[in-house]
Amino acid sequence: MTGFELDKQYLDHDFENPGNPETGLSAEAIEEGLLQLLEREKDSSHTMIKAKAFSYILDNMRITTSPQDLFVTLGVWGRKPFEKTIQPIWEKSLFENVLKDSLPHRQKLDETGVVQFFFDFWHTVPDWDAVLTLGFSGLQARAEEAEKRFFERVGSAMTPENRDFFSSVRIEYEAVQRLMDRICIRAEKSGCGAETAEALRHLRDGAAETFYEALLQIWLYFQLSEYADCIQTRSFGNLDRVLYPYYVSNLKSGALTRQDVRMIFRNFMHKVSSMHYYVGHPFYFGGTNRDGTSVINELSYLILDEYGKMGIYDPKLQIKVAENTPRDFIDQALSLIRSGRSSIVFVGEPCIRKTMIAAGYSEEEARTADIKGCYEYSVRGKAVETAPIILSLPLIVLRTMRESTEFPSFNDFMQKCLDNVEAFCDDSITIANGFEKYLDRVNPAPLFSGTSASSLEKGVDGYAKGAVYNNSNIWLMGPATATNSLAMIRKYVYETNRITLEEFRNALDADWKGYEELHTLILNDPDKFGNDREMPDRIMQELVETAVMRINGRRNGRGGFYTTALHSAFNFVTQGQVAPATPDGRRSGEEFSKNISVQPGSNRNGVTATIRSVLKLDTTHFMGDFPLDVMLHPSAVSGADGLNAMRALMLTYILHDGHAIHFNVFSIATLKEAQAHPEKYRDLQVRVCGWNVIWNNLSRSEQESYLVQAEASGRGV
Amino acid sequence: METEGIYTDIKPFAVHDGPGIRTTLFLKGCPLRCIWCHNPETIHREPELELTASRCILCGKCAEVCPRHRIENGIHCMDRAGCTACGKCAEACPSGALQICGQKITVAEAFRILTADRMFYETSGGGVTLSGGEPLLQPEFCAELFRKLHESGIHTALDTCGNVSWRNFERVLPWTDLVLFDVKGIDPEVHRKCTGSANGVILENLRKLDAQGISLEIRMPLMPGWNDSEEDIRKAGEFFARFRNGPVRVRLLACHDLARSKYAAIGAPDTMPHGVSLARIPGIAKMLSRYPVRIMN
Ligand code: SF4
Ligand code: SF4
C-alpha cells in the first residue's frame, strides 16, 4: 500500500457522485431500460427476467475507480433500479391476480392499523465463507457443477423452474464477470493504484488471496447484492474471523504492515459511512469458533480501535459476547460507548445458543450463528429469514377497549385482549403465508442463491424454500406500552374504581384534556413494566407468551416456521405518531415503547430493576430477537468503577440469557445544549433503536421524548 | 417487635459507594451539619414533608385535606408551621409533588429490597452500602441488617461520618466488610467551621478502625475555600501517614451545588456555598500523593 493516503473529503462525497458518464448510463436511463426489458420479456419467467434485468444493470451501470480510493463505487447506489421499476409491478400484479381472493381480508386487516405486512428481502446474510474461498468465478463454477449433478440426479424430472433457476444463476454470474472486466479496464484507465488494479484482476479471475482482496471482495459482493440484485446484505459478517487468516499470512510475509491494515479498514469504513444509510450497515465481532475458542483475535482489537478513532456511526457494530470473550476487548468497546459511541451493541451468545438448541438446531449451528441487522441472528450460510409481519400490541389493547364497556372484571377484559392477540396472529399469518409463497416471484435472488450450497443442491431460489432454514419472524411492537395500558386499566377501572372503562375511553379520545389529574396520577404510577413490580410484569408475561404460543412453530408459506421477536425497528416512532392516546398516560402521537425496553419516563427503580423485569420473560421463546435499550447517565459510569459497573450490567444480562443490550450514555445538559445550538453538535448521535441517528435529525418531539427518558436516568434510575 | 429503621431513599445501581454495583440505603438523622450537605433531607431524624414545586399541577387536592396548603392566584402556597408530617396531603397529591421523606422500614423488608440485585452484586463484586445521614445513629437496625446480609454472602459497606460513640461501631463492625469514612478536615477549627462540630471523636474512631485492621476507604469532600488549602491537605497527608495499615485508600470527592433545590423542597435554609471543586481535584490528588496513601480517583 505504498504511498496511499486516505482522502476523507473525497470519500465523504463519493456516493453523491453517480459515476463518470463515460462508464455507463444514468440511473434514469437504466430504469427506463428495465421497463423496456420487462415489456420485451413478458412471456419469460420472473426468474429469467430478474437475471436479465440484473445483467442489464451490470452492463450499463457506471463505475468509479479512483487513486483516492482503494475500493470501487458502483453507480447504482441509492437508486436500486430494479426495486424501483419491476419489483413493484410484480408485487401489484401478485395481489391483483394470484392473491385476489385474499385481498378483502388483507384490506380489512390494513384498516385496523394493528398489522403491517412486508415483502422482506432485507434480512439475509450470504455465506461469506463461500464468497471468500470461491470468489465470483469459483461461485459460478460451483453453480455449474451443481447444475450438472442435479441433472444427473433427477434427469428428466428437472422442472422448468429448476432449469430457469440454474440459468438465472449462470446469467447473473456471467454478468458479474463482464462487469469485473469493465472494472479492470476502468481501473487501468483511471490511474487508480497499482495494488487496486492488481487486486481487481485477481478477483476477476479467482478468489481473494490477500487481506485487501478479501475485503474488496466483500465490498463488491455487497454492492451487487444490495443495490443491483436488491437482496439486502444484512451483515458484512464477523470480519475479525473471516479476515484473520489473510491478516496473519500477509503480516507474516511482510506484504502488509499493521499500519496498512488499519488504513485499508479505515477506507472501507469511510465508504460505508459515507452512504448515510439510515439503518446502518453492520458487521460483528467475536462469538465462539467451531472448536469452542473465542473468535476475538488481534485483528478484532485493531478494527475496533480504528473504528473508535473515526467518529462515525455506520457501520454499526455488534459484539457477540460469550463466556470466554476477553474482558479487555469488552472494556475497549465499553470505553467507546461511554464516550458517546453508541453505535455498538452487545449480543449474547448464551441466549442464542439456548434458544436455537431448544428449537432443534445443532450445537454448532447455535454456537456459530451470524448476527445480522440490528441484533437478529440466524444460522450461518444456511438461512433465508424474513420478517413479514409487525403487530402493534398497544393498538390491540385500544381495540379491545372499543369493543365493549361491559367487561365485568379485569380478567374478562384481559381475556378478550388476549383473544384479540391470538386472532391477529392467526389472521396475519394467513395473509403472510399467502404472499410469502411467492417471494421468488416478486424478487428472485440468483446472485444470493449462488452463494447458498443448499439452494444449488435443491435447484431452487433461496427465497423459494432453497435455504436449509426458511423461517419468518413476527415482530411484536410496543409490548411495554401495551402492558402498562393494561396495568392502568386494571388498577383504575377495576381496583380503585376511580374511573369507568367508558370514561377512560373518553379521556383517551380527549387526549387527556380535562383529565389532567388522572393523567398525572397515571404518569406517576410506578406499576409499569420495567420496575420489577409483580402486577405489570405478570401482564407482560401473559401478553407476549400468548402471542408466542400462537406464533412459534407455526408453518409459514416458505417451508419454514414462524418465530417471535420483540423488535420494533423504527415503527415504534412512526406508528406512535399516528396513534391515539393510550391508557398508560402516553399522549397521542408520542412514541410507543421500543423493543423490550421500558416506556420512556416510566422507569422508577433504575436499570437493574428493568433488567430483572425483562429477565422474568423466557428469552428462549424469542428466536427473532429480544433487545433491551438502556440509558445511562455519564456520572453513573465514570471512572474505573463506572466501567466495571457497565461491564457487570452487560454481563449479568447476557449471562442470564438476555439477548441484546445497548447502552446510550449521554448527558442531558449536552443534549439540551445541542437542541439550542444544533450547528455546534452536527455529529452528536444517539441510538434510537437498532441504529443510530444524529441528534439534530430527530424532530423536536422525538428529542423531547428522548429527554424524558434521559431525565429519568439522570435522577439516578 | 422487629427492629425498624428510618430512611429517606434507596438508590439502586450505585457505582461510587464501594466496589461493584451496589444498592445504597440512606438512613435519616445526622450528628453533623456540613454546610455543603448534598442530602439535607437526611439531617433530621423525624419525617419531613417534601415539596417539589416543579411537579405540582395546581389541582388543589392538598388544600382539601389540610389548611396548610392553599392555591392562590394560580400558585401553590404552603405554610409549614405546625406541619406534623402526617402525610395526608402527600397521599392526596396525584403528581408526586408532595412526599413524606423519612419512612420506617423493618430489617426484613430492607433485606428483601436490598437483595433484589444479588445477581448484579455477583457479577460485579458489589453489594449493599448503608449511608445517610449517619447510619450509626441507628446501630441496632444497621447491625441486624448487616448480619443478615453478611450471612447470605452479600458484601456490606458502611458510609459514616464517624461522629458517634465507638460502641455504635462495635455493634456493626462484625458484619461490615468495608468502612467508607468521611474526613472533612484534620484541623479542629476547620472541621468545626465546615460541620458545626469538633473532630476529636471522629479521628479517634478512625484511628481505632485502622488499629483493628478494618478495611477502610477515606472519603474527603472538598469545598473550595473551606477545607482544601495546602495546609488542610498537608495535615491530612500527615495524619494518614501514621496509619498502621497504610497506605490507606483515599477518594477525593468534588463538591457541587446541584443539591440546592433539595433545601427548598424541605423548607430548610440553604447553606451550600457556591462553587464546584472538580477542577481542583487533580492538583489536590498530586499534593496528597506525596504521602503514603492510595488515591482512588
Ligand atoms: S403532612 Fe400533614 S400536616 Fe403537613 S401539610 Fe401535609 S397534611 Fe398537613
Ligand atoms: S395536591 Fe400536589 S399537585 Fe395538587 S396542588 Fe397540591 S401539591 Fe400541587
Coordinates of N, CA and C in Angstrom, one line a residue, chain A residues 249-331:
Chain A
S249 N -1.3 -14.1 7.4 CA -0.4 -14.5 6.4 C 0.3 -13.3 5.7
N250 N -0.5 -12.2 5.5 CA 0.1 -11.0 4.9 C 1.1 -10.4 5.8
L251 N 0.8 -10.4 7.1 CA 1.8 -9.8 8.1 C 3.1 -10.6 8.1
K252 N 2.9 -11.9 8.1 CA 4.0 -12.8 8.2 C 4.9 -12.7 6.9
S253 N 4.3 -12.6 5.8 CA 5.1 -12.5 4.6 C 5.7 -11.1 4.4
G254 N 5.2 -10.2 5.2 CA 5.6 -8.8 5.0 C 4.9 -8.0 3.9
A255 N 3.9 -8.7 3.3 CA 3.2 -8.0 2.3 C 2.4 -6.7 2.8
L256 N 2.0 -6.8 4.1 CA 1.3 -5.7 4.7 C 1.9 -5.5 6.1
T257 N 1.8 -4.2 6.5 CA 2.1 -3.9 7.9 C 0.8 -3.7 8.6
R258 N 0.8 -3.6 9.9 CA -0.4 -3.3 10.7 C -1.0 -1.9 10.3
Q259 N -0.1 -1.1 10.0 CA -0.5 0.3 9.6 C -1.3 0.2 8.3
D260 N -0.8 -0.6 7.3 CA -1.5 -0.8 6.1 C -2.9 -1.4 6.4
V261 N -3.0 -2.4 7.2 CA -4.3 -3.0 7.5 C -5.2 -1.9 8.1
R262 N -4.7 -1.1 9.0 CA -5.5 0.0 9.6 C -6.1 0.9 8.5
M263 N -5.2 1.2 7.5 CA -5.6 2.2 6.5 C -6.7 1.6 5.6
I264 N -6.5 0.3 5.2 CA -7.5 -0.4 4.4 C -8.8 -0.4 5.1
F265 N -8.8 -0.7 6.4 CA -10.0 -0.7 7.1 C -10.7 0.6 7.2
R266 N -9.8 1.6 7.4 CA -10.3 3.0 7.5 C -11.0 3.4 6.2
N267 N -10.4 3.0 5.1 CA -11.0 3.4 3.8 C -12.4 2.6 3.7
F268 N -12.4 1.4 4.0 CA -13.6 0.6 4.0 C -14.7 1.2 4.8
M269 N -14.4 1.5 6.0 CA -15.4 2.0 6.9 C -15.9 3.4 6.5
H270 N -15.0 4.2 6.0 CA -15.4 5.5 5.4 C -16.4 5.4 4.3
K271 N -16.1 4.4 3.5 CA -17.1 4.2 2.4 C -18.5 3.8 2.9
V272 N -18.5 2.9 3.9 CA -19.8 2.5 4.4 C -20.5 3.7 5.0
S273 N -19.7 4.5 5.8 CA -20.2 5.6 6.5 C -20.8 6.7 5.5
S274 N -20.1 6.8 4.4 CA -20.5 7.9 3.5 C -21.8 7.6 2.8
M275 N -22.3 6.4 2.9 CA -23.6 6.1 2.3 C -24.7 6.8 3.0
H276 N -24.5 7.1 4.3 CA -25.5 7.7 5.2 C -26.8 7.0 5.1
Y277 N -26.7 5.7 5.2 CA -27.9 4.8 5.1 C -28.5 4.8 6.5
Y278 N -29.8 5.1 6.6 CA -30.4 5.4 7.9 C -30.4 4.2 8.9
V279 N -30.5 3.0 8.4 CA -30.5 1.9 9.4 C -29.1 1.3 9.6
G280 N -28.1 1.8 8.8 CA -26.7 1.4 9.0 C -26.4 0.0 8.5
H281 N -25.1 -0.2 8.2 CA -24.6 -1.5 7.7 C -23.8 -2.1 8.8
P282 N -24.2 -3.2 9.3 CA -23.4 -3.8 10.4 C -22.4 -4.8 10.0
F283 N -21.4 -5.0 10.9 CA -20.6 -6.2 11.0 C -20.4 -6.5 12.5
Y284 N -20.0 -7.7 12.7 CA -19.9 -8.0 14.1 C -18.6 -8.7 14.5
F285 N -18.3 -8.7 15.8 CA -17.1 -9.2 16.3 C -17.4 -10.4 17.2
G286 N -16.4 -11.3 17.3 CA -16.5 -12.2 18.4 C -17.3 -13.4 18.2
G287 N -17.8 -13.9 19.3 CA -18.5 -15.2 19.3 C -17.5 -16.3 19.5
T288 N -18.0 -17.5 19.2 CA -17.2 -18.7 19.5 C -16.9 -19.4 18.2
N289 N -15.7 -19.9 18.1 CA -15.3 -20.7 16.9 C -16.0 -22.1 17.0
R290 N -15.9 -22.8 15.9 CA -16.4 -24.2 15.9 C -15.7 -25.0 17.0
D291 N -14.4 -24.7 17.2 CA -13.7 -25.6 18.2 C -13.9 -25.1 19.7
G292 N -14.8 -24.1 19.8 CA -15.1 -23.6 21.2 C -14.2 -22.5 21.7
T293 N -13.2 -22.1 20.9 CA -12.4 -20.9 21.4 C -13.0 -19.6 21.0
S294 N -12.6 -18.5 21.6 CA -13.2 -17.2 21.3 C -12.7 -16.8 19.9
V295 N -13.6 -16.1 19.2 CA -13.2 -15.6 17.9 C -12.2 -14.4 18.0
I296 N -12.4 -13.7 19.1 CA -11.6 -12.4 19.3 C -10.1 -12.7 19.1
N297 N -9.6 -11.9 18.3 CA -8.1 -12.1 18.0 C -7.5 -10.7 17.8
E298 N -6.3 -10.6 17.5 CA -5.5 -9.4 17.4 C -6.3 -8.4 16.4
L299 N -6.8 -9.0 15.4 CA -7.5 -8.1 14.4 C -8.7 -7.5 15.0
S300 N -9.4 -8.2 15.9 CA -10.6 -7.6 16.5 C -10.3 -6.3 17.2
Y301 N -9.2 -6.3 18.0 CA -8.8 -5.1 18.7 C -8.4 -4.0 17.8
L302 N -7.7 -4.4 16.7 CA -7.2 -3.4 15.8 C -8.4 -2.7 15.1
I303 N -9.4 -3.5 14.6 CA -10.5 -2.9 13.9 C -11.3 -2.0 14.8
L304 N -11.5 -2.5 16.1 CA -12.3 -1.7 17.0 C -11.6 -0.4 17.3
D305 N -10.3 -0.5 17.5 CA -9.5 0.7 17.8 C -9.6 1.7 16.7
E306 N -9.5 1.2 15.4 CA -9.6 2.1 14.3 C -11.0 2.8 14.2
Y307 N -12.0 2.0 14.4 CA -13.4 2.5 14.4 C -13.5 3.6 15.4
G308 N -13.0 3.3 16.6 CA -13.1 4.3 17.7 C -12.5 5.6 17.3
K309 N -11.4 5.6 16.5 CA -10.8 6.8 16.2 C -11.5 7.6 15.1
M310 N -12.4 6.9 14.4 CA -13.0 7.6 13.3 C -14.2 8.5 13.5
G311 N -14.9 8.3 14.6 CA -16.0 9.1 14.9 C -17.2 9.0 13.9
I312 N -17.5 7.8 13.5 CA -18.6 7.5 12.6 C -19.6 6.6 13.3
Y313 N -20.8 6.6 12.7 CA -21.8 5.7 13.4 C -22.3 4.6 12.4
D314 N -21.8 4.6 11.2 CA -22.1 3.5 10.3 C -20.7 3.1 9.7
P315 N -20.3 1.9 9.6 CA -21.0 0.7 10.1 C -21.3 0.7 11.6
K316 N -22.4 0.0 11.9 CA -22.7 -0.2 13.3 C -22.2 -1.6 13.6
L317 N -21.8 -1.7 14.9 CA -21.1 -2.9 15.3 C -21.8 -3.7 16.3
Q318 N -21.8 -5.0 16.2 CA -22.3 -5.8 17.3 C -21.1 -6.6 17.8
I319 N -21.2 -6.8 19.1 CA -20.1 -7.7 19.7 C -20.9 -8.9 20.3
K320 N -20.5 -10.0 19.8 CA -21.2 -11.3 20.2 C -20.4 -11.8 21.4
V321 N -21.1 -11.7 22.6 CA -20.4 -12.0 23.8 C -20.7 -13.4 24.3
A322 N -19.6 -14.1 24.5 CA -19.8 -15.5 25.1 C -19.0 -15.5 26.4
E323 N -19.1 -16.6 27.1 CA -18.5 -16.7 28.4 C -17.0 -16.4 28.3
N324 N -16.4 -16.8 27.1 CA -14.9 -16.7 27.0 C -14.5 -15.4 26.3
T325 N -15.4 -14.4 26.0 CA -14.9 -13.2 25.4 C -14.0 -12.4 26.3
P326 N -12.8 -12.1 25.8 CA -11.8 -11.4 26.7 C -12.4 -10.1 27.3
R327 N -12.2 -10.0 28.6 CA -12.7 -8.8 29.3 C -12.1 -7.5 28.7
D328 N -10.8 -7.5 28.3 CA -10.2 -6.3 27.8 C -10.8 -5.8 26.5
F329 N -11.3 -6.8 25.7 CA -12.0 -6.4 24.5 C -13.3 -5.8 24.8
I330 N -14.0 -6.4 25.7 CA -15.3 -5.8 26.1 C -15.1 -4.4 26.7
D331 N -14.0 -4.2 27.5 CA -13.8 -2.9 28.0 C -13.4 -1.9 27.0

